[in-house]
Coordinates of C-alpha atoms in Angstrom, one line a residue:
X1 CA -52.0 -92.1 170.3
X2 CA -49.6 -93.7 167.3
X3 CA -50.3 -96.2 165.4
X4 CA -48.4 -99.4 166.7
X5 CA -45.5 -99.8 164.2
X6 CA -42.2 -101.8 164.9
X7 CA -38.8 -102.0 163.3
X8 CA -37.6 -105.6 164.0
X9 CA -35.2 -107.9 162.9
X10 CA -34.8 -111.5 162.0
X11 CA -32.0 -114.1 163.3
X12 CA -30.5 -113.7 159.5
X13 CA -31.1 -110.2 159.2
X14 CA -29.1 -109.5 161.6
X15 CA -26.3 -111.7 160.4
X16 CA -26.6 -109.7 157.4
X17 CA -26.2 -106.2 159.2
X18 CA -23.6 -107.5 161.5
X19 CA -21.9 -108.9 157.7
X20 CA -22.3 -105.6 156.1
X21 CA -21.3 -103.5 158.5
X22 CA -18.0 -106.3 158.6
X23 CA -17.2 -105.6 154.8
X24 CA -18.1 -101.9 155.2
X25 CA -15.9 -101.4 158.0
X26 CA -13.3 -98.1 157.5
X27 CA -10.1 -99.1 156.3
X28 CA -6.3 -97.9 157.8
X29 CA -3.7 -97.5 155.2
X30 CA -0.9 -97.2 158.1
X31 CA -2.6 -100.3 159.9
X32 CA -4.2 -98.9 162.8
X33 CA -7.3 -100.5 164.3
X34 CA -10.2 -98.4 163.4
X35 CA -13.7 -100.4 164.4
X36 CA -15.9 -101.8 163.1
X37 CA -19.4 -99.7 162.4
X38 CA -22.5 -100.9 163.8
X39 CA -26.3 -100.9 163.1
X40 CA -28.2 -99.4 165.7
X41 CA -32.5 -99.4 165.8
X42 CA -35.4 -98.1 168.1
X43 CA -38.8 -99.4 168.0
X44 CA -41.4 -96.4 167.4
X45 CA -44.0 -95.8 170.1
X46 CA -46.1 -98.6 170.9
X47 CA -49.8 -97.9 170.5
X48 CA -51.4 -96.7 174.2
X49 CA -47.8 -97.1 176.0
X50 CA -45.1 -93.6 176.9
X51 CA -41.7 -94.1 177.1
X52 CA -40.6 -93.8 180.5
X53 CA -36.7 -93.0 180.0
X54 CA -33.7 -94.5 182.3
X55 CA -32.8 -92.6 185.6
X56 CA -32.3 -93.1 189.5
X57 CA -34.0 -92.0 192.2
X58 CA -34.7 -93.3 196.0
X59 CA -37.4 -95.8 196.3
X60 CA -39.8 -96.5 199.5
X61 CA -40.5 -94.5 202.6
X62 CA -38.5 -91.2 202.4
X63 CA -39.8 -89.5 205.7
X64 CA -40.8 -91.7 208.8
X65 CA -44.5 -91.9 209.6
X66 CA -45.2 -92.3 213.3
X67 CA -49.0 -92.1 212.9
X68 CA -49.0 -95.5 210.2
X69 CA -45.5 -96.6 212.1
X70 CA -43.3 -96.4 209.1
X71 CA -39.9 -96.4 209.2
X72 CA -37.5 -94.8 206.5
X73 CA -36.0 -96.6 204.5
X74 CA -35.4 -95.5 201.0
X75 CA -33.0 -96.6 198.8
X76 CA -31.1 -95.4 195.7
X77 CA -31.9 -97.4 192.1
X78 CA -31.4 -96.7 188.7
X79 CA -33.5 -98.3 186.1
X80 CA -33.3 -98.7 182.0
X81 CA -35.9 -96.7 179.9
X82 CA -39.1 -98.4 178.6
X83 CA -42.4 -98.1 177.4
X84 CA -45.3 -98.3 179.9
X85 CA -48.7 -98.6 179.1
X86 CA -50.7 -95.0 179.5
X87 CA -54.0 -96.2 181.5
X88 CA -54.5 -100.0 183.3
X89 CA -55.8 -102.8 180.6
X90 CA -59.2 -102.3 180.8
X91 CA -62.1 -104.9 180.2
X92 CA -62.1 -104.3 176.2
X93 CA -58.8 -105.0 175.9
X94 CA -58.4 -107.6 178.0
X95 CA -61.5 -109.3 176.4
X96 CA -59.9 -109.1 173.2
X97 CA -57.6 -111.8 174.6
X98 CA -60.6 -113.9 175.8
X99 CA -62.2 -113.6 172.8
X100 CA -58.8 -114.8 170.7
X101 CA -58.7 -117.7 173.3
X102 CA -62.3 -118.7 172.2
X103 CA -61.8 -118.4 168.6
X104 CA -58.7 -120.2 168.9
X105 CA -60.4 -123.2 170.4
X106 CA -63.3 -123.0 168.0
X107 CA -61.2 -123.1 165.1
X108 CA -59.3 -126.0 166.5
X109 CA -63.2 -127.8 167.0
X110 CA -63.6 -126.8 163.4
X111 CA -61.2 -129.0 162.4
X112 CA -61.1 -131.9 164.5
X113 CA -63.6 -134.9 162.7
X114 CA -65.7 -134.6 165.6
X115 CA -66.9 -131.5 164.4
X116 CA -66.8 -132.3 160.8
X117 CA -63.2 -131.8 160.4
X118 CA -62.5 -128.7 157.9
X119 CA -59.1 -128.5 156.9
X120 CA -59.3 -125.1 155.8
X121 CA -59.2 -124.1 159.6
X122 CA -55.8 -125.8 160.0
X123 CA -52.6 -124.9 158.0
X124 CA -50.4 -128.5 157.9
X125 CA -48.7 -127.6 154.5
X126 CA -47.3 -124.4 152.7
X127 CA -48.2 -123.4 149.0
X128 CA -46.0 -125.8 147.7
X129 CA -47.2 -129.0 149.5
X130 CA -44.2 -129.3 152.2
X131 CA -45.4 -130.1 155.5
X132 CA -45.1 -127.3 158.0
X133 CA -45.8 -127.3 162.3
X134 CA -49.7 -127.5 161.7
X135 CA -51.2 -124.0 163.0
X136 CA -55.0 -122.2 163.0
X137 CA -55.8 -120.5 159.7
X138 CA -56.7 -117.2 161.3
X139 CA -57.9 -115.9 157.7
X140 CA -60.6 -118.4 157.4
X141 CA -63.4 -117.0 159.3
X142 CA -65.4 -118.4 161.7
X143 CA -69.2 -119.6 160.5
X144 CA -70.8 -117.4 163.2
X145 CA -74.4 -116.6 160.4
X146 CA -75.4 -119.6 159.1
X147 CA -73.6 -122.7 159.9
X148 CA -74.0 -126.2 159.0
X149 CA -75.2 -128.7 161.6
X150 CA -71.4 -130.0 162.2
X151 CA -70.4 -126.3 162.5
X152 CA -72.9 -125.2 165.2
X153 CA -72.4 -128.0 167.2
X154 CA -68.7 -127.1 167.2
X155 CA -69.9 -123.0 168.0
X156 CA -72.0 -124.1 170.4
X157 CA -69.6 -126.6 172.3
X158 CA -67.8 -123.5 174.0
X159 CA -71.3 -121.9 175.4
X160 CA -74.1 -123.0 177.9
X161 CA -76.9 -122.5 179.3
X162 CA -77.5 -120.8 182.7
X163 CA -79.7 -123.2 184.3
X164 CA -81.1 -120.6 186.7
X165 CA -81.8 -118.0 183.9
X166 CA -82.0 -119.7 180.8
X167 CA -79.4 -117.8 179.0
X168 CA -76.9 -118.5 176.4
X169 CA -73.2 -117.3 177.7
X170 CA -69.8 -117.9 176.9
X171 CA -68.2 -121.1 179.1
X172 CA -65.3 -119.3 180.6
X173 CA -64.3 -122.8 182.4
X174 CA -63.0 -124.0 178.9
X175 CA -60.6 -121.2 177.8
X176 CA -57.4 -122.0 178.7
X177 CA -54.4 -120.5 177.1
X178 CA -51.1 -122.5 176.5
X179 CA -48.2 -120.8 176.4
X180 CA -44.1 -121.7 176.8
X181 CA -41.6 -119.0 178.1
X182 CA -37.9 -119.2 177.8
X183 CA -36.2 -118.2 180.9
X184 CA -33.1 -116.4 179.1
X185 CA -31.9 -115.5 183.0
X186 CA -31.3 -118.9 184.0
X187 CA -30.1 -119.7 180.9
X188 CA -27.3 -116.9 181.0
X189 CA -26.1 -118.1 184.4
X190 CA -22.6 -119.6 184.1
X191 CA -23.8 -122.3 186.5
X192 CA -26.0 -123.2 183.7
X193 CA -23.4 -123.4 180.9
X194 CA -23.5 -126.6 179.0
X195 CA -19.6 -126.6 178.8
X196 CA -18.5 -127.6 182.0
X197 CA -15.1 -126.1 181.9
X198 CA -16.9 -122.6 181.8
X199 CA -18.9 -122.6 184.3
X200 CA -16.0 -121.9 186.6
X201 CA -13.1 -120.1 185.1
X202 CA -11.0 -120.4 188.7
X203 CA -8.3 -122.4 187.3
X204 CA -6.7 -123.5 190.7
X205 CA -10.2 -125.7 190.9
X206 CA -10.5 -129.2 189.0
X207 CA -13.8 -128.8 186.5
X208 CA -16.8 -130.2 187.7
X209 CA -18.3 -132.4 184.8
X210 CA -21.5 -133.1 186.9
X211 CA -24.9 -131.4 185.2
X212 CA -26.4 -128.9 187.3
X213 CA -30.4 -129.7 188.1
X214 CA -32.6 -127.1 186.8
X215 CA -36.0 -126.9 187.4
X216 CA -38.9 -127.1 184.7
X217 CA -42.4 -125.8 185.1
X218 CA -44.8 -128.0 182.6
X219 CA -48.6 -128.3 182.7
X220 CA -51.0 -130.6 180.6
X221 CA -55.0 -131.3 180.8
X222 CA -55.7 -134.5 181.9
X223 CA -58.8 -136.6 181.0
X224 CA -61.0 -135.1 183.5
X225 CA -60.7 -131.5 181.9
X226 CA -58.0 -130.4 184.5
X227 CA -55.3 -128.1 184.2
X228 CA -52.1 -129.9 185.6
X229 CA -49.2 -127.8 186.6
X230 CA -45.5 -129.5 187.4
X231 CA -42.5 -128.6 188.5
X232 CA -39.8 -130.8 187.1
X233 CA -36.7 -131.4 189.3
X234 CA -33.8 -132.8 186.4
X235 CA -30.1 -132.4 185.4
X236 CA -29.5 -130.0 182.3
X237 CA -29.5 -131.7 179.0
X238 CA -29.8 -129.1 176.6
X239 CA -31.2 -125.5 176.0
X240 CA -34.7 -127.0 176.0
X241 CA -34.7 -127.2 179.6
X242 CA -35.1 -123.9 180.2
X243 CA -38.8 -123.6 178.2
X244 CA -41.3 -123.6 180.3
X245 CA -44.7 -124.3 180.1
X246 CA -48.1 -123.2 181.1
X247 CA -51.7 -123.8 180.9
X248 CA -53.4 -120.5 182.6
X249 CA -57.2 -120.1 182.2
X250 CA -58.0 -116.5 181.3
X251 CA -61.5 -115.4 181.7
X252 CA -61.6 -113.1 185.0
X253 CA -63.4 -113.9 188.3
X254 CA -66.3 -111.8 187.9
X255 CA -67.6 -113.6 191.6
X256 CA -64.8 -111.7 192.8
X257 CA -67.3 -108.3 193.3
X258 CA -68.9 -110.6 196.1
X259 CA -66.3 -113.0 197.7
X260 CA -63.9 -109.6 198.7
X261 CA -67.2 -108.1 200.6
X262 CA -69.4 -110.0 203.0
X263 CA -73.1 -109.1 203.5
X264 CA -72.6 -106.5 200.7
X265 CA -75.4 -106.6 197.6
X266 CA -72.6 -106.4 194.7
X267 CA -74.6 -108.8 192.6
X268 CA -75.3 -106.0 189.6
X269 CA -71.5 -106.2 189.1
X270 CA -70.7 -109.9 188.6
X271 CA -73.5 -109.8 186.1
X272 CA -72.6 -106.5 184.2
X273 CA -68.9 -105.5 185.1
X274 CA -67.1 -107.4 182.4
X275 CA -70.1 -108.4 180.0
X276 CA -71.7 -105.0 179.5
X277 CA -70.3 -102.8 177.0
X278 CA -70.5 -99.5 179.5
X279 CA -67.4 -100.8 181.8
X280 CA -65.6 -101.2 178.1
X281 CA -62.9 -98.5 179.4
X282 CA -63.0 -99.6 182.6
X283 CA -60.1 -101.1 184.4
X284 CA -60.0 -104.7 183.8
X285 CA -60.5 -106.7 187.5
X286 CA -60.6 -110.2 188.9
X287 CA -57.6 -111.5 186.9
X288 CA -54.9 -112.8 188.8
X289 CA -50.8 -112.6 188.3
X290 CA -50.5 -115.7 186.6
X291 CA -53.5 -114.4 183.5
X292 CA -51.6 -111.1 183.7
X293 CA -48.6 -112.6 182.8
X294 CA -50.4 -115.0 180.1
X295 CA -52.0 -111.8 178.6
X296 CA -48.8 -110.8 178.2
X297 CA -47.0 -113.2 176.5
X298 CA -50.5 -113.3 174.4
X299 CA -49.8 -109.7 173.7
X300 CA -46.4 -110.4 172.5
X301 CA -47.3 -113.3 170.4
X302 CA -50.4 -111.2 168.6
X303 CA -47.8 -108.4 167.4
X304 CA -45.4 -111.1 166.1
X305 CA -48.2 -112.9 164.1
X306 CA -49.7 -109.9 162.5
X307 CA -46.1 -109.5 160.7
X308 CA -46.3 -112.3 159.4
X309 CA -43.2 -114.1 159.4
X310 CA -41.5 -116.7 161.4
X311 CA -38.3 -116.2 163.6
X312 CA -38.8 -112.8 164.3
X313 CA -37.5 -111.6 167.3
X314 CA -40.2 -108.9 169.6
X315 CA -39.1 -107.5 172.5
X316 CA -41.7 -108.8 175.3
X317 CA -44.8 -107.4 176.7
X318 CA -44.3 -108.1 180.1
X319 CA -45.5 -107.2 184.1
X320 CA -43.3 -103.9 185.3
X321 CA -40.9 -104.6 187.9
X322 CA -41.6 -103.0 190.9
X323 CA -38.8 -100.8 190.9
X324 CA -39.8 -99.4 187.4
X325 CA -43.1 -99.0 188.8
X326 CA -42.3 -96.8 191.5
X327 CA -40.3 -94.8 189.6
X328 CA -42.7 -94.2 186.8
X329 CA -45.6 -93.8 189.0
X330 CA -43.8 -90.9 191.5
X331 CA -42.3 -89.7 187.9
X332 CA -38.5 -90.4 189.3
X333 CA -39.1 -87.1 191.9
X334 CA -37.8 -88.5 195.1
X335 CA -40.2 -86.3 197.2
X336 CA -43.0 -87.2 195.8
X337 CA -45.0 -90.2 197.9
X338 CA -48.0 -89.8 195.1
X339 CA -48.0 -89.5 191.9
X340 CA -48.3 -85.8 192.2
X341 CA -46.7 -83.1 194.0
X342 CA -47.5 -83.0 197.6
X343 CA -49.0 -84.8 200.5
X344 CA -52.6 -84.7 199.9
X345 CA -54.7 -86.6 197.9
X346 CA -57.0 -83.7 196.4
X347 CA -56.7 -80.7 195.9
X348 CA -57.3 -78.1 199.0
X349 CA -57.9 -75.1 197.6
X350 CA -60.3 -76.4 194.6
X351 CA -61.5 -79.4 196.7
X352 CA -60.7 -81.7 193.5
X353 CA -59.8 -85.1 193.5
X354 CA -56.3 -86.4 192.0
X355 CA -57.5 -89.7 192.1
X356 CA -60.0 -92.7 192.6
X357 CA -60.4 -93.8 196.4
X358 CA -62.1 -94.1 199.2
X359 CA -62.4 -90.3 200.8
X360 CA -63.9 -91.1 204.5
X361 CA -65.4 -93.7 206.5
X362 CA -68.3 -95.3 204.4
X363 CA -68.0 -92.4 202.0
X364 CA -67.2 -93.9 198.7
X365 CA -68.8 -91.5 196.4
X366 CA -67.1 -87.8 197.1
X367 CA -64.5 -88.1 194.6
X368 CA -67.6 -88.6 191.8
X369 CA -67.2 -93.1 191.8
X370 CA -68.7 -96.0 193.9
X371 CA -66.4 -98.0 192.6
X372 CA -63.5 -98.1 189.8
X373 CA -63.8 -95.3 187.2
X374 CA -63.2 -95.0 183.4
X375 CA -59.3 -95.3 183.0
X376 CA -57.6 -91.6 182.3
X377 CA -60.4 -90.0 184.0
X378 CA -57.9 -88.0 186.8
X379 CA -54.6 -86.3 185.2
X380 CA -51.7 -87.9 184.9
X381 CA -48.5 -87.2 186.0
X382 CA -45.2 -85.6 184.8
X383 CA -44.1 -88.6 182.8
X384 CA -47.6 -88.9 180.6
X385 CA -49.3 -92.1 183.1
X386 CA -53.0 -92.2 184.3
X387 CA -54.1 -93.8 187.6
X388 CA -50.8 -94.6 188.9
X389 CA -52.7 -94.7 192.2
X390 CA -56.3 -95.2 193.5
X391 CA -58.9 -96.9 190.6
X392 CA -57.3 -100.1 190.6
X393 CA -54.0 -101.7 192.6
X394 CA -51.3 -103.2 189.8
X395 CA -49.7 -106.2 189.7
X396 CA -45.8 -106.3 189.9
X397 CA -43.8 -109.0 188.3
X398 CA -41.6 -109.0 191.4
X399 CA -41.9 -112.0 194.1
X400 CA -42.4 -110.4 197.6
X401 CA -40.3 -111.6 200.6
X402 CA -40.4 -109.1 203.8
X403 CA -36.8 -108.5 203.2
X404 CA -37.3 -107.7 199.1
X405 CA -35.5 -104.5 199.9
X406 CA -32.4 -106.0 200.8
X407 CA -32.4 -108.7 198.3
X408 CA -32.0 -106.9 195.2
X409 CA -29.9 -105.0 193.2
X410 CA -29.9 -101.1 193.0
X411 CA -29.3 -101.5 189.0
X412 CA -32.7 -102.4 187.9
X413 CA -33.8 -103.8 190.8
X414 CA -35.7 -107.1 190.4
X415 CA -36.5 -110.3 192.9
X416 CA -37.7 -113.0 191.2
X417 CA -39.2 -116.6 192.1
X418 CA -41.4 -118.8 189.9
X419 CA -43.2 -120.9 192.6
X420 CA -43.2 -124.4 192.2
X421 CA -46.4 -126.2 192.5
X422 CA -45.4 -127.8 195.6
X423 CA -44.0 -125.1 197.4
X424 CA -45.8 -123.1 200.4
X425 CA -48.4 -120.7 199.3
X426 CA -46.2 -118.0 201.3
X427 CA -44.1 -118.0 199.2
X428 CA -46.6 -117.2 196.3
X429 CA -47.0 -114.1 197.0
X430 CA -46.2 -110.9 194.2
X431 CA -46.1 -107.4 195.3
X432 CA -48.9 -105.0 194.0
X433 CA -48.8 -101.3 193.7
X434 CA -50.5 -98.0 193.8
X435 CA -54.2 -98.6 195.9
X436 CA -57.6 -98.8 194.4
X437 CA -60.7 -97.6 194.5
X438 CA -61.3 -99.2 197.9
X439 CA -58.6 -98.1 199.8
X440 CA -58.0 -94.5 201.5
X441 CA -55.6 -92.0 200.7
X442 CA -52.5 -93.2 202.5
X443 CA -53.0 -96.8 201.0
X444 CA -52.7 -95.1 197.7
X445 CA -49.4 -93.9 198.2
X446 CA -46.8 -95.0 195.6
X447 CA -44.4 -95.6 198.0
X448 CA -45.8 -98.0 200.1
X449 CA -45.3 -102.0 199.4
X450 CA -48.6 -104.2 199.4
X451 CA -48.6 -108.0 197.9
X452 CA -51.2 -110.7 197.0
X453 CA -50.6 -114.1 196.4
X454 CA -50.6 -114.7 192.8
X455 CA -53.1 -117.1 192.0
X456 CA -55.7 -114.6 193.7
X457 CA -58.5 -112.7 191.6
X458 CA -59.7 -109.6 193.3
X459 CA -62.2 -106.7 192.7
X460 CA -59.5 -104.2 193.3
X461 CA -56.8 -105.3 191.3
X462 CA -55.7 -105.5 187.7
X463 CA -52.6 -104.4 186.0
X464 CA -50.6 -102.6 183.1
X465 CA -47.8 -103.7 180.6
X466 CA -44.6 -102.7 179.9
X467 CA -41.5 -103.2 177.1
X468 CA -38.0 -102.5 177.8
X469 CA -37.0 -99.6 175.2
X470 CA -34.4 -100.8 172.4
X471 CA -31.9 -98.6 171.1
X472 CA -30.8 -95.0 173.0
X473 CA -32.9 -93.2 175.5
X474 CA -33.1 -89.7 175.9
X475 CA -32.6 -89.7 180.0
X476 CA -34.6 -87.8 181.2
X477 CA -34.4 -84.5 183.7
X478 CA -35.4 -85.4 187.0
X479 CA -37.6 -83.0 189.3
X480 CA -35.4 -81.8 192.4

């Protein structure tokens, strides 16, 4: 794999391009209009991701199935290139995020007075005295060998004591990550334009001067410890409106091993499946949509403070929609309902195994794993991407709805609906991809449609990244 670099730009750097590339412009002795030249970019390869570049093919069911009584009904899309990460998040990766969240709120301890109140833990002026948004000092390190009294008891706040066993662990009840999302879509809408007079541009009609009402997701911890979320119901006042906020706590169910099975002895695995360094490059599990979507933006954020600088624009990390997940996962080849060629799930001659998943009735075992396996451990398909069925199921970032098919587009397909609070949990529900370890071959298909509502944590599914691609892609030559 590369090493992650980016090419980025600032607000004022691009001012600057767009200025240059004004002055530098060719000139036209006789007066014609000849353009104005333009800066074009593209980010390098993100570290662990391939670029999975635009093209079209037909999602869902190609051929009815009269044995699993499904219809055909595939459909012709086109989507945008992006990157895509190679192999699921797995538990060291993800727990790179936990571990951030944890250091984040022990540095934050380290400066409160309760704990002593260091302020070199907390940045609340520049070099030159002037006051600045107060932030962690990430470069002062954290007293883990030999702290002071005021210091351990700050260490120690985040960690307990298993009253059954005795032992010290990590108190994953306390590690909740805030984070704020601007919703540039609703923002774009001319519904949503603060100018009245362009919201409609039907001139026969008299303008409308009454705000539209947005909605506003907020969430705060109240007194008890709680994480409160709210949907606010308001008429637009400003761009402000369309930041929203959440409060997601990120450590994984790790119960989930024995709440998804009844009378089943998966007790080893809530212990060891997370914690123990052997399931390092193992598919990350029991995280729900919502901390999929927080490690994301977590993600984001990460590569945009190692840079170093402020108001500089990243392109996202972000859930795949599920139209580019299709496509990438069946490699854009409308005949393929797997990631591979064919309609089996090994191989027959060889009698090898293309992916992770249950083989027969109570037989979890014949394809070499009980349950998920080391990520990349199968080949991947045409477009470079491990696993894109069987180990673990995926979450999309698209909103399911029986008639999802109808609803959207066929230029990069997406439905979307952020759930209010109050709403029925029916309509919660996101669509997952691609089958796990659990399910049997046909479940595993990456044509098929499954969904989960998005606040659940299961044992069987996680998820993978993506980031649109900036600049030109290639396009790429489709399998016939």
């Amino acid at each position: 794999m590369n090493k992650f670099t980016s090419i980025l730009l600032t607000g004022a750097g691009m001012i600057a391009a767009l200025a240059s590339c004004a002055t530098g412009s060719r000139s036209s002795a006789g007066g014609e209009v000849t353009g104005v030249g333009g800066t074009s970019w593209a980010e390098p390869t993100p570290y662990g991701m391939v670029l999975v570049d635009r093209g079209s093919m037909k999602v869902g069911v190609n051929k009815p199935d009269s044995a699993w009584n499904l219809a055909a009904d595939a459909r012709g899309i086109s989507v945008d290139g992006f990157w895509m990460d190679e192999t699921e998040i797995t538990n060291g990766k993800y727990k790179q995020f936990v571990f951030w969240v944890r250091d984040s709120i022990i540095r934050e301890r380290l400066a409160d007075p309760a704990y002593g109140g260091n302020e070199e833990f907390k940045i609340e002026e520049d070099r030159d005295g002037n006051p600045v948004t107060p932030h962690l000092n990430w470069n002062k390190p954290i007293p883990w060998r030999n702290p002071n009294e005021d210091e351990q008891r700050a260490i120690e706040s985040l960690y307990r004591t298993n009253p059954i066993t005795g032992v010290r662990e990590l108190d994953g009840t306390q590690l909740n990550y805030r984070y704020e999302i601007y919703n540039h879509t609703e923002a774009a809408r001319r519904r949503n334009r603060l100018d009245p007079r362009r919201r409609d541009l039907n001139t026969d009609r008299p303008v409308a001067t009454a705000m539209p009402t947005i909605s506003k997701d907020t969430a705060y911890i109240n007194d008890e410890g709680e994480i409160i979320r709210q949907t606010i119901q308001r008429d637009l006042t400003g761009d402000y409106d369309f930041l929203n906020t959440y409060i997601v706590n990120v450590y994984p169910d790790t119960t989930a091993w024995v709440n998804d099975f009844e009378n089943s002895y998966n007790e080893p695995y809530v212990r060891m499946y997370f914690a123990h360094g052997g399931y390092t490059d193992y598919p990350v599990v029991g995280v729900s949509w919502e901390q999929a979507n927080a490690f994301a933006n977590w993600r984001t954020d990460f590569l945009r403070r190692s840079l170093g600088k402020e108001g500089i624009y990243v392109e996202p990390y972000r859930l795949p929609t599920e139209a580019e997940w299709e496509y990438a996962a069946r490699a854009g080849n409308d005949d393929n309902m797997y990631p591979w060629d064919g309609d089996l799930a090994l191989s027959e001659d060889k009698g090898c195994f293309y992916a992770n998943f249950k083989p027969g009735e109570g037989n979890f075992v014949r394809d070499g794993h009980v349950i998920t396996s080391r990520v990349g451990t199968y080949s991947p398909n045409d477009f470079g991407l491990y696993d894109m069925a069987g180990n673990v199921s995926e979450w999309t970032s698209t909103a399911y709805t029986e008639s999802v098919g109808k609803l959207t587009n066929d230029l990069n397909p997406e439905y979307r609906y952020d759930a209010a609070q109050e709403d029925p949990y029916k309509m919660k529900r996101k669509i997952v991809r691609g089958g796990s370890w659990k399910d049997v071959a046909h479940n595993i298909r990456s044509d098929l449609r499954m969904w989960e509502y998005q606040n659940e944590q299961r044992s069987y599914i996680g998820f993978r990244c993506v980031r649109s691609q900036i600049g030109f892609a290639r396009g790429n030559k489709q399998k016939r």
